[in-house]
């Protein structure tokens, strides 16, 4: 009690103070009595609830016992499943390999002789025909040599003609005649060689196509070992792909393949042109080649392609989703629905598997046409589990 409460009590008259002191103990006793009553009621109710639960448990046990004795218990222990009827179907196995595109004609052009480039007569991207002049080298020295030889040849021809006339008249010696003839013919051959060199100084396209790249510039020295330009013809392309030697006997020339170009979002079908006669010892593969017409020139060299090659076909095969096949110590198995005494039960069936493709597996043994394969709910069943087909 604080000082303020004491001050308040001092203000109360003595007679009233006595009455107040008598009332306070009664209030405290009533409050304690109410609290005790509430706690007693709660404990009584908790005990009653416990008794009821005990009685309910005993009643359930008695009911279950009576149902068992009378055979009237109704406990549904069947597992709901979904089944598919096994039907033989066509099965194909394909392999996917990566191919690389090459132009049918991809030529690096270089002059046949050395010399200074005096002109470049084409531009990159230009379409050219076979024989189109692409550039010229300096031929001044060759031309001077040709002019000198032409003068010498004129003199040699004159000498030869005179010696021939004398020889025809049986005048002069045979040696003089033969020397004149040999000199003329030698000069003629030299002149032909210089003219050939003159032609080699003119750089020409060896094929029809497009000038894809020009490597040199005017004024540089060109030569047979120095690339001058690149000409590409992609009207026809070739695709090469490496295939594992495991498929050597199942892939043949003429076999159709589907070729997908991811960058173009395009798929075409074409036959295998040939397969290589040797095995690459580094990666144990053989090479297949596919030829493609490319009239719109959409397929470019070095473009990545995916070849889907079918190496196996079966017309009447038992095929199941691969996810349904499980393994244990005895082998691979699936679950089928089988009737026993008029009731459906899950039956564990061991199978022999073959090839698989696109998440489906061909079975070589274990399942027959017409059987009911459990395709949903198979994770919840064991051999002999009662099932309900939905």
XYZ file of C-alpha atoms in Angstrom:
390
model
C 0.000 0.000 0.000
C 1.514 3.301 -1.044
C 1.432 6.670 0.755
C -1.532 7.948 -1.232
C -3.668 4.953 -0.204
C -2.712 5.541 3.485
C -3.745 9.140 3.198
C -7.106 8.071 1.770
C -7.684 5.677 4.680
C -7.004 8.452 7.222
C -9.914 10.419 5.756
C -12.383 7.583 6.543
C -14.308 7.944 9.817
C -13.524 5.389 12.615
C -16.926 3.669 12.495
C -16.875 3.141 8.797
C -13.305 1.883 9.012
C -14.400 -1.059 11.197
C -17.083 -2.110 8.680
C -14.621 -1.921 5.809
C -12.146 -4.173 7.604
C -14.888 -6.793 8.097
C -15.973 -6.763 4.401
C -12.496 -7.184 2.858
C -11.857 -10.781 4.153
C -15.255 -11.879 2.847
C -14.480 -10.600 -0.676
C -11.146 -12.430 -0.665
C -12.767 -15.705 0.469
C -15.431 -15.491 -2.269
C -12.820 -14.956 -4.992
C -10.760 -17.950 -3.845
C -13.859 -20.111 -3.663
C -14.845 -19.233 -7.294
C -11.371 -20.114 -8.587
C -11.364 -23.458 -6.815
C -14.787 -24.329 -8.252
C -13.727 -23.588 -11.872
C -10.613 -25.761 -11.557
C -12.641 -28.622 -10.146
C -15.167 -28.442 -12.982
C -12.383 -28.529 -15.633
C -10.726 -31.570 -14.091
C -14.059 -33.362 -13.935
C -14.761 -32.669 -17.594
C -11.273 -33.826 -18.655
C -11.756 -37.080 -16.770
C -15.171 -37.561 -18.365
C -13.696 -36.996 -21.870
C -10.992 -39.556 -21.187
C -13.621 -42.075 -20.052
C -15.677 -41.512 -23.224
C -12.613 -42.000 -25.459
C -11.758 -45.233 -23.691
C -15.307 -46.457 -24.148
C -15.258 -45.506 -27.857
C -12.025 -47.439 -28.407
C -13.429 -50.484 -26.664
C -16.628 -50.253 -28.726
C -14.684 -50.046 -31.999
C -12.672 -53.128 -31.044
C -15.827 -55.033 -30.152
C -17.512 -53.990 -33.429
C -14.471 -55.055 -35.461
C -14.362 -58.403 -33.664
C -18.069 -59.051 -34.301
C -17.758 -58.047 -38.005
C -14.839 -60.429 -38.362
C -16.762 -63.278 -36.741
C -19.846 -62.585 -38.861
C -17.802 -61.971 -42.072
C -19.370 -58.581 -42.625
C -16.204 -56.414 -42.495
C -15.880 -54.010 -45.469
C -12.268 -53.006 -45.955
C -11.276 -51.837 -49.483
C -7.583 -52.598 -49.943
C -7.526 -52.434 -53.779
C -5.112 -50.032 -55.468
C -6.514 -47.944 -58.342
C -4.506 -48.377 -61.565
C -4.776 -47.645 -65.262
C -3.861 -50.197 -67.938
C -3.129 -50.303 -71.665
C -3.693 -53.368 -73.820
C -0.457 -54.619 -75.393
C -0.664 -54.369 -79.198
C 2.208 -55.069 -81.658
C 3.310 -51.925 -83.479
C 5.989 -50.627 -85.821
C 9.274 -49.839 -84.105
C 12.222 -47.944 -85.554
C 15.573 -47.210 -83.991
C 17.453 -44.115 -85.127
C 20.811 -42.662 -84.271
C 21.737 -38.997 -84.346
C 25.143 -37.823 -85.520
C 26.511 -34.367 -86.201
C 27.450 -33.525 -89.765
C 29.404 -30.736 -91.383
C 28.467 -29.040 -94.641
C 31.022 -28.531 -97.401
C 30.602 -26.819 -100.742
C 30.723 -29.157 -103.708
C 33.214 -26.753 -105.308
C 35.362 -24.727 -102.931
C 38.480 -23.618 -104.787
C 41.439 -21.512 -103.717
C 42.713 -19.689 -106.796
C 46.389 -18.877 -107.313
C 48.357 -17.820 -110.441
C 50.480 -20.405 -112.181
C 53.502 -18.116 -112.269
C 55.031 -15.449 -110.069
C 54.685 -11.754 -110.706
C 53.471 -8.369 -109.566
C 49.670 -7.937 -109.501
C 48.812 -5.092 -111.864
C 45.008 -5.475 -111.749
C 42.226 -7.210 -109.831
C 39.194 -7.530 -112.081
C 36.578 -8.992 -109.685
C 35.058 -8.091 -106.306
C 34.025 -10.207 -103.347
C 30.489 -11.565 -103.756
C 30.634 -11.367 -107.545
C 29.288 -14.308 -109.544
C 31.823 -15.601 -112.048
C 31.852 -18.212 -114.775
C 34.571 -20.703 -115.451
C 37.384 -18.874 -117.304
C 36.448 -15.393 -116.062
C 39.575 -13.193 -115.713
C 40.030 -12.379 -112.030
C 43.387 -10.595 -112.122
C 46.551 -9.970 -114.153
C 50.248 -10.051 -113.356
C 53.027 -7.915 -114.817
C 54.176 -9.649 -118.040
C 56.456 -6.993 -119.469
C 59.581 -9.176 -119.336
C 57.825 -12.110 -120.942
C 56.466 -9.931 -123.723
C 59.945 -8.617 -124.488
C 61.261 -12.169 -124.652
C 58.415 -13.094 -126.975
C 59.235 -10.199 -129.276
C 62.906 -11.230 -129.392
C 62.010 -14.827 -130.147
C 59.604 -13.814 -132.866
C 62.445 -11.931 -134.618
C 64.777 -14.917 -134.233
C 62.070 -17.241 -135.458
C 61.478 -15.177 -138.600
C 65.171 -15.461 -139.433
C 65.208 -19.173 -138.669
C 62.196 -19.747 -140.902
C 63.884 -17.907 -143.782
C 67.099 -19.901 -143.393
C 65.171 -23.152 -143.204
C 63.105 -22.383 -146.306
C 66.268 -21.659 -148.340
C 68.017 -24.762 -147.094
C 64.937 -26.805 -147.939
C 64.888 -25.489 -151.505
C 68.553 -26.312 -151.946
C 68.053 -29.758 -150.428
C 65.144 -30.420 -152.743
C 67.501 -29.595 -155.656
C 70.131 -31.902 -154.156
C 72.331 -28.935 -153.440
C 74.089 -28.507 -150.122
C 74.610 -30.933 -147.303
C 71.999 -32.749 -145.302
C 73.560 -31.494 -142.062
C 72.949 -27.877 -142.982
C 69.352 -28.665 -143.820
C 68.768 -30.511 -140.552
C 70.412 -27.782 -138.488
C 68.170 -25.130 -140.052
C 65.101 -27.246 -139.413
C 66.080 -27.970 -135.812
C 66.795 -24.316 -135.079
C 63.404 -23.240 -136.411
C 61.506 -25.871 -134.480
C 63.413 -25.087 -131.280
C 62.535 -21.411 -131.536
C 58.901 -22.292 -132.194
C 58.763 -24.402 -129.022
C 60.379 -21.627 -126.995
C 57.842 -19.153 -128.324
C 54.998 -21.491 -127.351
C 56.460 -21.753 -123.848
C 56.660 -17.980 -123.455
C 53.108 -17.580 -124.691
C 52.008 -20.201 -122.158
C 53.791 -18.205 -119.451
C 51.970 -15.132 -120.687
C 48.642 -16.979 -120.283
C 49.632 -18.163 -116.795
C 50.061 -14.553 -115.741
C 46.322 -14.076 -116.256
C 44.400 -15.353 -113.198
C 41.147 -17.074 -114.240
C 38.319 -18.699 -112.293
C 38.509 -22.505 -112.593
C 34.784 -23.020 -111.778
C 31.398 -21.326 -111.827
C 30.627 -19.752 -108.485
C 30.901 -16.737 -106.229
C 34.078 -14.893 -105.275
C 33.947 -15.509 -101.544
C 37.272 -13.891 -100.626
C 40.102 -11.941 -102.257
C 43.310 -12.424 -100.286
C 45.748 -10.156 -102.146
C 45.880 -6.540 -103.219
C 47.037 -4.777 -106.329
C 50.784 -4.221 -106.287
C 51.584 -7.317 -104.199
C 53.669 -10.184 -105.489
C 51.614 -13.227 -106.451
C 52.821 -16.753 -106.994
C 51.705 -20.390 -107.265
C 52.101 -20.949 -103.502
C 50.271 -17.748 -102.518
C 46.414 -17.833 -102.450
C 44.942 -15.051 -104.549
C 41.187 -15.586 -104.063
C 38.564 -18.121 -103.085
C 35.681 -19.164 -105.369
C 32.783 -21.171 -103.939
C 29.904 -22.884 -105.687
C 27.171 -23.895 -103.218
C 24.480 -24.882 -105.727
C 25.324 -28.388 -104.520
C 26.710 -29.235 -101.097
C 28.110 -32.305 -99.378
C 27.531 -33.328 -95.759
C 30.052 -35.500 -93.944
C 29.363 -37.215 -90.605
C 31.271 -39.670 -88.417
C 29.332 -42.757 -87.266
C 30.407 -45.295 -84.663
C 31.774 -48.524 -86.078
C 29.064 -50.369 -84.092
C 26.630 -49.408 -86.888
C 28.917 -50.414 -89.759
C 26.736 -53.308 -90.939
C 23.380 -51.547 -90.478
C 24.056 -48.403 -92.524
C 24.389 -48.555 -96.306
C 24.670 -46.303 -99.348
C 21.249 -45.320 -100.671
C 19.636 -45.366 -97.222
C 17.372 -42.363 -96.576
C 18.320 -40.019 -93.727
C 16.599 -36.995 -92.204
C 18.889 -33.972 -91.987
C 18.045 -31.167 -89.592
C 19.676 -27.732 -89.715
C 19.037 -26.133 -86.286
C 20.188 -22.668 -87.380
C 17.778 -22.699 -90.353
C 14.975 -24.561 -88.548
C 14.795 -26.766 -91.601
C 14.709 -30.538 -92.184
C 15.309 -32.334 -95.483
C 15.532 -35.984 -96.532
C 18.262 -37.369 -98.777
C 19.996 -40.709 -99.447
C 23.465 -41.619 -98.232
C 25.802 -41.210 -101.201
C 28.564 -43.400 -99.813
C 30.231 -44.623 -96.639
C 33.967 -44.721 -96.196
C 35.935 -47.905 -96.746
C 38.120 -47.412 -93.664
C 37.700 -46.943 -89.914
C 39.258 -43.949 -88.199
C 41.616 -45.492 -85.610
C 41.484 -42.400 -83.381
C 37.752 -42.427 -82.635
C 36.638 -45.788 -84.121
C 34.214 -44.232 -86.592
C 33.508 -44.441 -90.302
C 32.355 -41.539 -92.453
C 29.139 -41.161 -94.430
C 28.536 -38.619 -97.164
C 25.216 -37.125 -98.269
C 24.843 -34.971 -101.377
C 22.238 -32.191 -101.401
C 20.937 -29.864 -104.064
C 20.966 -26.300 -102.785
C 19.277 -24.178 -105.445
C 18.331 -21.347 -103.072
C 21.885 -21.392 -101.604
C 20.436 -21.304 -98.089
C 22.680 -24.106 -96.811
C 26.184 -22.733 -96.278
C 29.559 -24.457 -95.865
C 30.496 -25.405 -92.287
C 26.849 -25.197 -91.207
C 26.079 -27.662 -88.403
C 23.600 -30.387 -89.318
C 22.057 -33.295 -87.391
C 21.647 -36.558 -89.286
C 18.955 -38.966 -88.070
C 19.796 -42.371 -89.493
C 17.441 -45.344 -89.061
C 19.514 -48.445 -88.393
C 16.735 -50.852 -87.337
C 13.060 -51.479 -88.208
C 10.477 -53.979 -86.909
C 6.875 -54.069 -88.110
C 5.293 -56.197 -85.322
C 7.137 -55.390 -82.127
C 6.028 -55.299 -78.489
C 6.924 -51.788 -77.376
C 6.434 -50.267 -73.910
C 7.344 -46.911 -72.349
C 10.850 -47.212 -70.924
C 9.760 -45.644 -67.617
C 7.592 -48.710 -66.824
C 10.570 -51.097 -66.806
C 12.038 -51.730 -63.344
C 15.020 -53.734 -62.122
C 15.687 -56.124 -59.266
C 18.253 -58.849 -58.561
C 16.519 -61.229 -60.979
C 16.356 -58.845 -63.939
C 14.023 -56.363 -65.574
C 10.261 -56.486 -65.073
C 6.931 -54.733 -65.608
C 3.554 -55.076 -63.918
C 0.517 -56.429 -65.748
C -3.090 -56.814 -64.592
C -4.169 -60.455 -64.265
C -7.471 -61.982 -63.081
C -7.434 -64.476 -60.229
C -10.740 -65.963 -59.002
C -12.593 -63.123 -60.666
C -10.478 -60.441 -59.029
C -7.803 -58.273 -60.609
C -4.312 -58.448 -59.181
C -0.935 -56.987 -60.138
C 1.426 -59.568 -61.620
C 5.177 -59.046 -61.781
C 6.384 -60.030 -65.246
C 10.080 -60.397 -66.068
C 10.975 -59.266 -69.593
C 13.897 -59.224 -71.998
C 14.573 -55.830 -73.534
C 15.990 -54.869 -76.912
C 16.599 -51.517 -78.521
C 15.103 -48.289 -77.195
C 14.223 -45.097 -78.994
C 12.471 -41.869 -77.931
C 11.719 -43.187 -74.394
C 10.220 -46.429 -75.728
C 11.789 -49.885 -75.429
C 11.201 -52.936 -77.614
C 10.711 -56.184 -75.673
C 12.046 -59.407 -77.147
C 10.375 -61.665 -74.583
C 8.045 -61.557 -71.559
C 4.880 -59.864 -72.853
C 2.273 -61.024 -75.334
C -0.266 -59.217 -77.431
C -3.565 -58.615 -75.601
C -2.137 -58.487 -72.075
C -2.981 -55.517 -69.896
C 0.071 -53.473 -68.967
C -0.219 -51.285 -65.860
C 0.759 -47.770 -66.948
C -0.480 -45.718 -63.972
C -0.245 -46.712 -60.331
C 2.604 -49.159 -61.007
C 4.714 -47.457 -58.310
C 2.211 -48.457 -55.589
C 1.800 -52.154 -56.386
C 3.793 -55.286 -55.677
C 3.383 -58.768 -57.044
C -0.105 -59.967 -56.049
C -1.495 -56.588 -54.979
C -5.314 -56.364 -55.434
C -6.050 -53.634 -57.976
C -9.039 -51.735 -59.352
C -8.819 -50.830 -63.050
C -10.044 -47.343 -63.902
